[in-house]
Short mmCIF file of C-alpha atoms and ligand atoms in Angstrom, two decimals:
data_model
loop_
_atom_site.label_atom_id
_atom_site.label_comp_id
_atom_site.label_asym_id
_atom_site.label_seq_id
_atom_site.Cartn_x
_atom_site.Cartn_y
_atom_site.Cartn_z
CA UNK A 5 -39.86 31.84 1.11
CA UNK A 6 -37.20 32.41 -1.46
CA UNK A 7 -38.55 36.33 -1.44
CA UNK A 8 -37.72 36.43 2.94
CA UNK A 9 -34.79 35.14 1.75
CA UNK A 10 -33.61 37.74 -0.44
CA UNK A 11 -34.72 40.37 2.19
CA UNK A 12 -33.36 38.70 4.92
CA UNK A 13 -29.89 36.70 3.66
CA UNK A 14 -29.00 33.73 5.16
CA UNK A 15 -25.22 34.19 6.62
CA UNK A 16 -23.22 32.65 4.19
CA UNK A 17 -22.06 29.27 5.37
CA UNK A 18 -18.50 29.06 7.20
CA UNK A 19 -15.27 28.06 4.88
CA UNK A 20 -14.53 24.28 6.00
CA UNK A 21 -11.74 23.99 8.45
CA UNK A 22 -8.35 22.87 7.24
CA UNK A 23 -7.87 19.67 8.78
CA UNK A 24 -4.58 19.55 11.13
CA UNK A 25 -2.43 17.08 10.31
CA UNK A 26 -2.04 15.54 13.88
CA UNK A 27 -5.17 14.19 13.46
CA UNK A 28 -4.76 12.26 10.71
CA UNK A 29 -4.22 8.28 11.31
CA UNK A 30 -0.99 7.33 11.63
CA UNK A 31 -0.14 3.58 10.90
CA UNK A 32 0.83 1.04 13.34
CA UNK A 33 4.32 0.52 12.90
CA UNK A 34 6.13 -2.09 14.63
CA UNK A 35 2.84 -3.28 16.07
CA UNK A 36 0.41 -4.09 13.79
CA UNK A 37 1.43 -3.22 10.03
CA UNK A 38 2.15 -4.64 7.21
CA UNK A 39 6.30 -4.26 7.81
CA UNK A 40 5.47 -6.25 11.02
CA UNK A 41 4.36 -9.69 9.06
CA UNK A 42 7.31 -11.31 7.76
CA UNK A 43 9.74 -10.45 11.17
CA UNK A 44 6.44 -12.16 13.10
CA UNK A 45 6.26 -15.04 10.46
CA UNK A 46 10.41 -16.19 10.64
CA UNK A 47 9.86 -16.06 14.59
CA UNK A 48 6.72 -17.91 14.73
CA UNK A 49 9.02 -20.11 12.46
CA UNK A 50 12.27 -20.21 15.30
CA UNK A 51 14.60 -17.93 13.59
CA UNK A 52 16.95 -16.50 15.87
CA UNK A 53 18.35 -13.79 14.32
CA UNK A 54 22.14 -14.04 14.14
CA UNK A 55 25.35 -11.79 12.89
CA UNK A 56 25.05 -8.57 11.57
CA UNK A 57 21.99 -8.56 9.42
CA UNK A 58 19.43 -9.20 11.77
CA UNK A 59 15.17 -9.36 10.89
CA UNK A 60 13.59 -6.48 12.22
CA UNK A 61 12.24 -6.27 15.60
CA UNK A 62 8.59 -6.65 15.63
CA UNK A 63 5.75 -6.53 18.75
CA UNK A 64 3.30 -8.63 16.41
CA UNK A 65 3.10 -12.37 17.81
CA UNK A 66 2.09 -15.01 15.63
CA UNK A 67 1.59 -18.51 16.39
CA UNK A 68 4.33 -21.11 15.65
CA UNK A 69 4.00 -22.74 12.76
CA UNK A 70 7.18 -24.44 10.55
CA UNK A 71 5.24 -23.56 6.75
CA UNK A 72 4.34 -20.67 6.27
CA UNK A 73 2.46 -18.93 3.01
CA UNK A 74 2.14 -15.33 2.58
CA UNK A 75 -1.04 -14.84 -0.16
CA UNK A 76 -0.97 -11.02 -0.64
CA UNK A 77 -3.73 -10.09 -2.95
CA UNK A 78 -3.43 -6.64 -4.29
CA UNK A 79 -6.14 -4.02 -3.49
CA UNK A 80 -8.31 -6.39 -0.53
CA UNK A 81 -9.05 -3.79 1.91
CA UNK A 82 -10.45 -4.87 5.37
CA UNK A 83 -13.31 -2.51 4.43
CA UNK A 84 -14.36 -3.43 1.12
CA UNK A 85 -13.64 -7.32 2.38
CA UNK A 86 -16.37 -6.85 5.70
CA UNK A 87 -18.69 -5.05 3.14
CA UNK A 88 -19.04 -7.89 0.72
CA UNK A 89 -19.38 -11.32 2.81
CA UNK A 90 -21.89 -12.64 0.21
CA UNK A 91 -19.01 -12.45 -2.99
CA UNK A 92 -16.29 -13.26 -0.39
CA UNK A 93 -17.70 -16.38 1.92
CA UNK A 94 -14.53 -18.50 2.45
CA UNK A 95 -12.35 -14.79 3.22
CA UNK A 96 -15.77 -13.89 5.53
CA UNK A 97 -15.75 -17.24 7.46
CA UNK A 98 -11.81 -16.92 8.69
CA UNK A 99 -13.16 -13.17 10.12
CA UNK A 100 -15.95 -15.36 11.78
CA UNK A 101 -14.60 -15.86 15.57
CA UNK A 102 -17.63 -18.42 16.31
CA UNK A 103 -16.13 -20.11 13.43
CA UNK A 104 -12.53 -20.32 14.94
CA UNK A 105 -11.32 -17.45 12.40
CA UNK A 106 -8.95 -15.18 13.96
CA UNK A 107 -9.19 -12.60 11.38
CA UNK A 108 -7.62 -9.22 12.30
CA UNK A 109 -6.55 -5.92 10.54
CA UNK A 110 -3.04 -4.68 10.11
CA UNK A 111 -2.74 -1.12 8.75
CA UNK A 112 -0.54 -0.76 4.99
CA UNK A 113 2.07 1.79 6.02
CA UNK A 114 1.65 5.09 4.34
CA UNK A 115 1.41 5.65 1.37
CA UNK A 116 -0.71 2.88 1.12
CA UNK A 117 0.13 1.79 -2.35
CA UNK A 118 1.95 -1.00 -4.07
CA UNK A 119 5.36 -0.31 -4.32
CA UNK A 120 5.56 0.80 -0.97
CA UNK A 121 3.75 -1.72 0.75
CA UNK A 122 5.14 -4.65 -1.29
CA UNK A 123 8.96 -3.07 0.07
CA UNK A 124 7.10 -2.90 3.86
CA UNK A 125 6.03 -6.77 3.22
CA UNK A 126 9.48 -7.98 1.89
CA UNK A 127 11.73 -5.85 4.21
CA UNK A 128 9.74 -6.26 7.17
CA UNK A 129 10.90 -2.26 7.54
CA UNK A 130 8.75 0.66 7.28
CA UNK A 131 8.48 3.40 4.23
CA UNK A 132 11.26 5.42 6.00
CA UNK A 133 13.92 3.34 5.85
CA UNK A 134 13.52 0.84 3.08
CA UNK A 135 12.94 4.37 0.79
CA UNK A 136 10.10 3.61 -1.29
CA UNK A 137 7.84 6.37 -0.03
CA UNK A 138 5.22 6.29 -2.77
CA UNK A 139 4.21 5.48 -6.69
CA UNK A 140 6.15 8.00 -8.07
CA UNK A 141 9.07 9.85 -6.02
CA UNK A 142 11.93 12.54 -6.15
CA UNK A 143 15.21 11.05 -6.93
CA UNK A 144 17.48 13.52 -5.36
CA UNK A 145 20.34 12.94 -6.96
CA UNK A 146 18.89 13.07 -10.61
CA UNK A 147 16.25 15.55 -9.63
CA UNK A 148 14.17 13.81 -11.55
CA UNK A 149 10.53 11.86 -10.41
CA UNK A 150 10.59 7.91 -10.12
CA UNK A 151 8.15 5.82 -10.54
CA UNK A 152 8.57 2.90 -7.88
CA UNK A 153 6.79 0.67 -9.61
CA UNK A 154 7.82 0.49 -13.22
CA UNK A 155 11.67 1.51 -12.03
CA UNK A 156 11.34 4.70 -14.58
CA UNK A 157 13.93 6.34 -14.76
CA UNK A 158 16.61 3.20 -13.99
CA UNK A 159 17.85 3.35 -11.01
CA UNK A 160 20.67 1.31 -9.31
CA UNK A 161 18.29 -1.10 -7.15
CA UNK A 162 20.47 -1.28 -4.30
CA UNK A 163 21.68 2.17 -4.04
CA UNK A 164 18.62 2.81 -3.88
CA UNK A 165 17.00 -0.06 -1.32
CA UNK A 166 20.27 -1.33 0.84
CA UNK A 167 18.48 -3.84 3.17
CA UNK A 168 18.12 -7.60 3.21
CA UNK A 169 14.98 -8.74 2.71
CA UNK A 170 13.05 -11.03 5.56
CA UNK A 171 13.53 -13.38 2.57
CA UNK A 172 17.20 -13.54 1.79
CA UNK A 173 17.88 -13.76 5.65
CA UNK A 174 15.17 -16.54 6.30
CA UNK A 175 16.89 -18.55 3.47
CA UNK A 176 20.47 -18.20 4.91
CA UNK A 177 18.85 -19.35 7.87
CA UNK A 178 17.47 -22.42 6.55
CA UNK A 179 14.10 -21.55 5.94
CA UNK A 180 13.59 -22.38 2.33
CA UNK A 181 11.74 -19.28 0.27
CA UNK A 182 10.00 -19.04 -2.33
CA UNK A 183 8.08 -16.50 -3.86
CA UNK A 184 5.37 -17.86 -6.61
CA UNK A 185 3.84 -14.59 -8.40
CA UNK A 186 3.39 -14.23 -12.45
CA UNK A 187 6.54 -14.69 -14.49
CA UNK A 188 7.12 -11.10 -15.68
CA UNK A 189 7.86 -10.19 -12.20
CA UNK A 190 11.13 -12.49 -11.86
CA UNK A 191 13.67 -9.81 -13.42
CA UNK A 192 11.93 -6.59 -12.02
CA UNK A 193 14.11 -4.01 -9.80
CA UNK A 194 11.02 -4.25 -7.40
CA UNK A 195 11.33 -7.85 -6.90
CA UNK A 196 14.78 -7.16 -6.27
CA UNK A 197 15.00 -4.41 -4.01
CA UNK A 198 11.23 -6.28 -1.81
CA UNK A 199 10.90 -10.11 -2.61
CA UNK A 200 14.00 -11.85 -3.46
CA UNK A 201 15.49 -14.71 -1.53
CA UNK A 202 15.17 -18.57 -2.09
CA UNK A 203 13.96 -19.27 -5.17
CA UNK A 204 11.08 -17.08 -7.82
CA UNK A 205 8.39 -19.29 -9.45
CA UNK A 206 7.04 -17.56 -12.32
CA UNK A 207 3.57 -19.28 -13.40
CA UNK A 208 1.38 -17.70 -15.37
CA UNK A 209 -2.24 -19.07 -14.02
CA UNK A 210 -3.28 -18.02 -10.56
CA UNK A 211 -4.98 -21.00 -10.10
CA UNK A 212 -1.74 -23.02 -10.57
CA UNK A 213 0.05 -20.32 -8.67
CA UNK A 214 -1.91 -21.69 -5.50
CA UNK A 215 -1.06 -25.40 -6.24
CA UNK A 216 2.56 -24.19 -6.57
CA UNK A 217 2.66 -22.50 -3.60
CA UNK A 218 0.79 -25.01 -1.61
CA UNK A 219 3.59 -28.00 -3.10
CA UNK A 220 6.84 -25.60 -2.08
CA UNK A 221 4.99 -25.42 1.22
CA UNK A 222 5.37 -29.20 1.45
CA UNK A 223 8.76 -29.72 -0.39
CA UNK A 224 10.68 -28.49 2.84
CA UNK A 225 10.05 -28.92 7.10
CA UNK A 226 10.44 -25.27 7.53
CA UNK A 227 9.29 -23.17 4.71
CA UNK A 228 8.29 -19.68 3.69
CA UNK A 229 6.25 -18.97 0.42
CA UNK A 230 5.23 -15.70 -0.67
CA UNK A 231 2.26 -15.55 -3.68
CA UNK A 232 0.29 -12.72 -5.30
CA UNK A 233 -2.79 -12.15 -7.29
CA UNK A 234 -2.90 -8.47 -8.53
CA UNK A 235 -6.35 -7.98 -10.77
CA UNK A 236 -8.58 -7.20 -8.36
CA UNK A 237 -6.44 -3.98 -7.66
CA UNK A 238 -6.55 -3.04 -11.29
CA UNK A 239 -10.15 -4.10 -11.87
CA UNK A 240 -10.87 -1.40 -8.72
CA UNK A 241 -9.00 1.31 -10.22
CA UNK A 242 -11.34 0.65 -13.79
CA UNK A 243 -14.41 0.39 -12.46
CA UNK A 244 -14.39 1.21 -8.92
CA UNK A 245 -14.91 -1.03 -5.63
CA UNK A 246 -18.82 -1.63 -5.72
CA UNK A 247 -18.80 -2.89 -8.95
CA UNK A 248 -19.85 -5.46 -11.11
CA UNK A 249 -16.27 -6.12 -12.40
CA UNK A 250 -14.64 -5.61 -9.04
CA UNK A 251 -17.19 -8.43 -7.27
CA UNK A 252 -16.81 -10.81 -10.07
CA UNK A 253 -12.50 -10.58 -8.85
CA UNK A 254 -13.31 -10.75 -5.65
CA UNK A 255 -15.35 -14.09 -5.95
CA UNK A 256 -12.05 -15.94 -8.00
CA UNK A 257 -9.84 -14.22 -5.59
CA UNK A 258 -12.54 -16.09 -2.29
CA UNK A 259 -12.03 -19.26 -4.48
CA UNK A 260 -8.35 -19.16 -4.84
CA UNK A 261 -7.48 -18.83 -1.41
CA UNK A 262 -9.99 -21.72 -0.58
CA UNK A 263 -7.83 -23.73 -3.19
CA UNK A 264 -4.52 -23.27 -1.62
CA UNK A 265 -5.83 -23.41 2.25
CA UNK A 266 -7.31 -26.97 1.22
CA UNK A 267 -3.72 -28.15 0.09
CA UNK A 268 -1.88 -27.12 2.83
CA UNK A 269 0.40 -29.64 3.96
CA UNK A 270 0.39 -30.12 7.97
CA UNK A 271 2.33 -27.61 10.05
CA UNK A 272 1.28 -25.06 8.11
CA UNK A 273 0.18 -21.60 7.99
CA UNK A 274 -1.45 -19.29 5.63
CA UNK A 275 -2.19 -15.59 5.83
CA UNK A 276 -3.91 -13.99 3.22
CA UNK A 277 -3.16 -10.05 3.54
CA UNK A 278 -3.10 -7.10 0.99
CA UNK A 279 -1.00 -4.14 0.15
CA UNK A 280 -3.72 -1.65 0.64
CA UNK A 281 -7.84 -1.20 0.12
CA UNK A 282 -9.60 1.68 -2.10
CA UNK A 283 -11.87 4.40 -2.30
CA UNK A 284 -14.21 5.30 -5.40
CA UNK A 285 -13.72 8.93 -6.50
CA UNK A 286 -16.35 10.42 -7.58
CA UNK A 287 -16.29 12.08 -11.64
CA UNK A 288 -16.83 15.43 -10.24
CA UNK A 289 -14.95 18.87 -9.80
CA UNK A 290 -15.37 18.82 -6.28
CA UNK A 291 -13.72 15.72 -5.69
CA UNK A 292 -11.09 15.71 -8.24
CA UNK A 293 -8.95 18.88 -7.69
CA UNK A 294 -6.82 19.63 -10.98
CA UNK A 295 -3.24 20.85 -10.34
CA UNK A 296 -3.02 21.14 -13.92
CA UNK A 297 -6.27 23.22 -14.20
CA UNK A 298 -5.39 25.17 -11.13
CA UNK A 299 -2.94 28.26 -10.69
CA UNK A 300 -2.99 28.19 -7.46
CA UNK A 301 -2.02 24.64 -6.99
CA UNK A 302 0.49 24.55 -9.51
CA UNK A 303 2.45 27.96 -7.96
CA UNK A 304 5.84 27.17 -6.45
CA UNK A 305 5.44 23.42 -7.47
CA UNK A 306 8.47 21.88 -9.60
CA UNK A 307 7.61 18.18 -9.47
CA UNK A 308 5.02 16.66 -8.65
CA UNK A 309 4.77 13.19 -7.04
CA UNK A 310 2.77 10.90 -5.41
CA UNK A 311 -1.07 9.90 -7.07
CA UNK A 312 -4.35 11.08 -6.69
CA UNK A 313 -4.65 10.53 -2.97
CA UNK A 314 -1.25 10.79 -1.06
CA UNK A 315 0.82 13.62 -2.87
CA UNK A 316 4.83 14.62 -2.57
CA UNK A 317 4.95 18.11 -3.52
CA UNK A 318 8.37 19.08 -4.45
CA UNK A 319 8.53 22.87 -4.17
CA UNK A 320 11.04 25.82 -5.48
CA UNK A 321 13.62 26.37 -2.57
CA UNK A 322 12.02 28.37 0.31
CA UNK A 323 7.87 27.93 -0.52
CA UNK A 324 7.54 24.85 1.36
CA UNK A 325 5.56 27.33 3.56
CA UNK A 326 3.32 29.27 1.45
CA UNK A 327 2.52 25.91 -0.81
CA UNK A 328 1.68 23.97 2.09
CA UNK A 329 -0.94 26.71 3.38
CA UNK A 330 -2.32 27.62 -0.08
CA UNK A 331 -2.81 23.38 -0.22
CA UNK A 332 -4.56 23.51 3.43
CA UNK A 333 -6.95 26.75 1.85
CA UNK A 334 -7.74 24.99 -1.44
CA UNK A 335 -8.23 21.50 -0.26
CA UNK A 336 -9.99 22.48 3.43
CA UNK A 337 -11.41 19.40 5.09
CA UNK A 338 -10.58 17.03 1.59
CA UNK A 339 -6.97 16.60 2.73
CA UNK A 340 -4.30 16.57 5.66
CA UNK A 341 -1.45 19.04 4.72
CA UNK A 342 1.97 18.40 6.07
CA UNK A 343 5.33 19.85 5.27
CA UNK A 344 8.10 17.52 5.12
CA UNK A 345 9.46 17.82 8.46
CA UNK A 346 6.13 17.72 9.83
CA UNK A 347 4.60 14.74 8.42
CA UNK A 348 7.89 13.30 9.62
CA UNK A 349 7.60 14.14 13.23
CA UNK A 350 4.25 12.78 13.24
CA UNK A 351 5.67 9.27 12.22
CA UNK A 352 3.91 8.80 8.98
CA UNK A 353 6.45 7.04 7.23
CA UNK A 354 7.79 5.24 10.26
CA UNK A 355 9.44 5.94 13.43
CA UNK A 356 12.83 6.17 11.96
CA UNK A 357 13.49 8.24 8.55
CA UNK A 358 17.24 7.19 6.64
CA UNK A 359 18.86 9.84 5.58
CA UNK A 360 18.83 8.93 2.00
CA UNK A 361 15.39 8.84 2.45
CA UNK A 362 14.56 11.79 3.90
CA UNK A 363 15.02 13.95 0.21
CA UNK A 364 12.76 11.54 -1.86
CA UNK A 365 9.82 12.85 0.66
CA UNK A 366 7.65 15.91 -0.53
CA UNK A 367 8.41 19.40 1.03
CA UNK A 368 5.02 19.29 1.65
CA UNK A 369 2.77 16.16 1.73
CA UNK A 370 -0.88 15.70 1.47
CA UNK A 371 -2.73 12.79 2.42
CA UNK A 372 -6.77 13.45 1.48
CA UNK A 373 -8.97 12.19 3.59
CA UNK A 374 -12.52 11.54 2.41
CA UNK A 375 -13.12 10.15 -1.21
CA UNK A 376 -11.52 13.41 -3.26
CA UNK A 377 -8.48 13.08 -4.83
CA UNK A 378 -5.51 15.41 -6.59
CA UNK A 379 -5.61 14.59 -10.32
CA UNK A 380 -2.76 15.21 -12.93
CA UNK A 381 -5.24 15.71 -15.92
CA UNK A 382 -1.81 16.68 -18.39
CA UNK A 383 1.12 15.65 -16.53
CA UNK A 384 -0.66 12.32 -15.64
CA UNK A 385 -3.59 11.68 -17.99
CA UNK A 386 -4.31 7.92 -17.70
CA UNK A 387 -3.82 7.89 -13.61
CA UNK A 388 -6.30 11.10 -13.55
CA UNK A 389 -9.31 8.72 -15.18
CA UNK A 390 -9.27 6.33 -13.03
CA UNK A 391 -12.28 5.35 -10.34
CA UNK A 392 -11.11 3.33 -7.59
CA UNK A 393 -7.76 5.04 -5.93
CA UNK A 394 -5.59 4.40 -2.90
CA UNK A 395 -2.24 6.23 -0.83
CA UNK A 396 -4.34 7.44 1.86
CA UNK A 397 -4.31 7.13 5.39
CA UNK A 398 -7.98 6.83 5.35
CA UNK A 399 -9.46 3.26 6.99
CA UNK A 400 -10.27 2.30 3.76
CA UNK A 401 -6.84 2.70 2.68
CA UNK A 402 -4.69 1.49 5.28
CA UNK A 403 -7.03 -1.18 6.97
CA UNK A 404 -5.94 -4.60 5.47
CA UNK A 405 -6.82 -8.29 6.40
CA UNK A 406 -4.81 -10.71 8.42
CA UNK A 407 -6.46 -13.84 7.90
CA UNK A 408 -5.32 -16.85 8.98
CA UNK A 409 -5.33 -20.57 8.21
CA UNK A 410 -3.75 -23.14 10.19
CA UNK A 411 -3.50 -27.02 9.81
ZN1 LIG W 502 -3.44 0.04 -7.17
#
């Protein structure tokens, strides 16, 4: 056989298509994602929104309720969640309609990934206009790259993110907030810009997190209390979502929302929700495409933002062009390649772009679709090692729980 071969070659197999960008999933906004919770919450709680700063208009309903806890668990996509009911029972049973669970899926906002989605949550506003449009992004007027998370380089918070949060305006409304997360996050220019208003618990145990959040639930008739558990999201990025480690989170996390939803006082609500899910990239060279290692990647490119699966691309004036079709050639069917204006007709980051925004989005930007990813291995050496990674607009990605428990 392998002489007919030879005598009679096979045609060579067709290049993969590019994928066109149109077809890549765009996220519910104003519907059903993650910017829509807290607007549904404070009028499932009776807040009429008054004066000038007014909580975002939202479609989602949500039952009325007068307590209200937000659990946000970093990293619990719907995915991962429906694949693991055995690690996961008390999450699984609240997904269970013949058990009364009302479990749903809201999608992240894109880029699904922390700093973003943890601005959608506490803004109740999409990536376009609260301006956090990814893990690291251009600063325009500094020209320099930012990375959301850490606030590096320092940034002026509210220059930077102008809106009220759902918070601050459910508080001057007399909805009494609190947010109960771990105490280094009280001072940080994220917490600032997404999750301040009422009053920050920092405690350091998760488990006493819950029983915190579960008593400020109870010390007030209408009340709104945001908590947080982020380990499972950095035990995913270790060691990937099917593993050993990863399970062993998920079980605590299953057992620390059981703790809180038994101490809900009466009148209450819980969700439990997440900022984003995960994909496992595979070690290999055909999944993990090197702009470092790879001329023709790297041409045109001055900065380069983003993380290994939702990139900014920042480009020398006039090759937004040529670098977004060299991107769509190299990275075929592994990614959807957008330039700027582009990926903001299609509503990616929202249905509205700010114009201070509208700079710290890449000339081009690539969202990869599949489970390949765009490593960093020099500029970003300890982000390029990592297993489990997220920004996508893949299912996986954006596809996070709304579970719900009601007393
Ligand atoms: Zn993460």
């Amino acid at each position: 056989m392998a002489q007919a071969a030879t005598e009679h070659p096979q045609e060579p197999e067709p290049d993969p298509e590019p994928l066109d960008p149109r077809t890549a999933p765009v996220p519910r906004y104003g519907s059903a994602s993650l910017s829509d919770l807290l607007p549904a919450v404070v009028a499932a709680q009776g807040l009429s929104p008054a004066g000038e700063e007014q909580v975002p208009h939202t479609r989602l309903r949500l039952e009325p309720a007068d307590r209200v806890c937000v659990f946000l668990v970093d990293g619990l996509g719907w995915e991962v969640l429906r694949a693991h009911p055995e690690e996961a029972p008390f999450l699984t049973s609240l997904l269970d309609t013949s058990l009364g669970g009302t479990g749903t899926a809201l999608t992240s906002g894109f880029p699904s990934t922390t700093a973003t989605s943890l601005a959608s949550v506490g803004t109740g506003l999409p990536p376009g206009m609260h301006g956090l449009p990814g893990y690291t992004a251009l600063d325009p007027d500094t020209g320099r790259l930012m990375n959301q998370l850490r606030w590096q380089p320092w940034t002026e918070p509210h220059a930077w993110q102008p809106y009220p949060t759902v918070f601050q305006l459910a508080d001057a409304a007399g909805i009494t907030a609190s947010q109960v997360s771990a105490p280094h996050f009280e001072h940080t220019p994220l917490t600032r810009v997404a999750l301040s208003g009422g009053t920050f618990y920092g405690v350091l145990s998760a488990e006493e997190r819950m029983d915190r959040a579960a008593a400020r639930l109870a010390a007030a008739d209408r009340a709104l209390v945001y908590t947080y558990y982020a380990e499972l999201d950095g035990h995913g990025h270790r060691y990937g979502v099917d593993s050993d480690a990863w399970r062993g989170q998920l079980m605590y996390v299953d057992r620390l929302a059981q703790r809180l939803a038994e101490q809900l006082p009466p009148r209450s609500a819980l969700y439990v929700t997440a900022d984003h899910g995960m994909v496992d990239v595979p070690l290999t060279d055909r999944a993990r495409f090197d702009v470092d290692e790879d001329w023709e990647l790297s041409a045109g490119l001055a900065q380069l933002g983003g993380e290994g699966r939702m990139r900014h691309l920042y480009v020398v004036p006039g090759a937004a062009r040529d670098v977004a079709s060299v991107w769509r050639e190299v990275l075929a069917e592994h990614a959807w390649v957008a330039t700027r204006e582009e990926a903001v007709a299609l509503g990616w980051f929202g249905p509205r772009i700010d114009d201070r925004v509208r700079a710290r989005i890449g000339d081009v930007v690539v969202a990869m679709s599949g489970d390949a990813a765009v490593v960093a291995t020099e500029r970003e050496p300890k982000e390029s090692a990592l297993i489990g990674m997220h920004g996508s607009a893949t299912p996986a990605e954006q596809l996070i729980p709304l579970l719900e428990v009601r007393t």
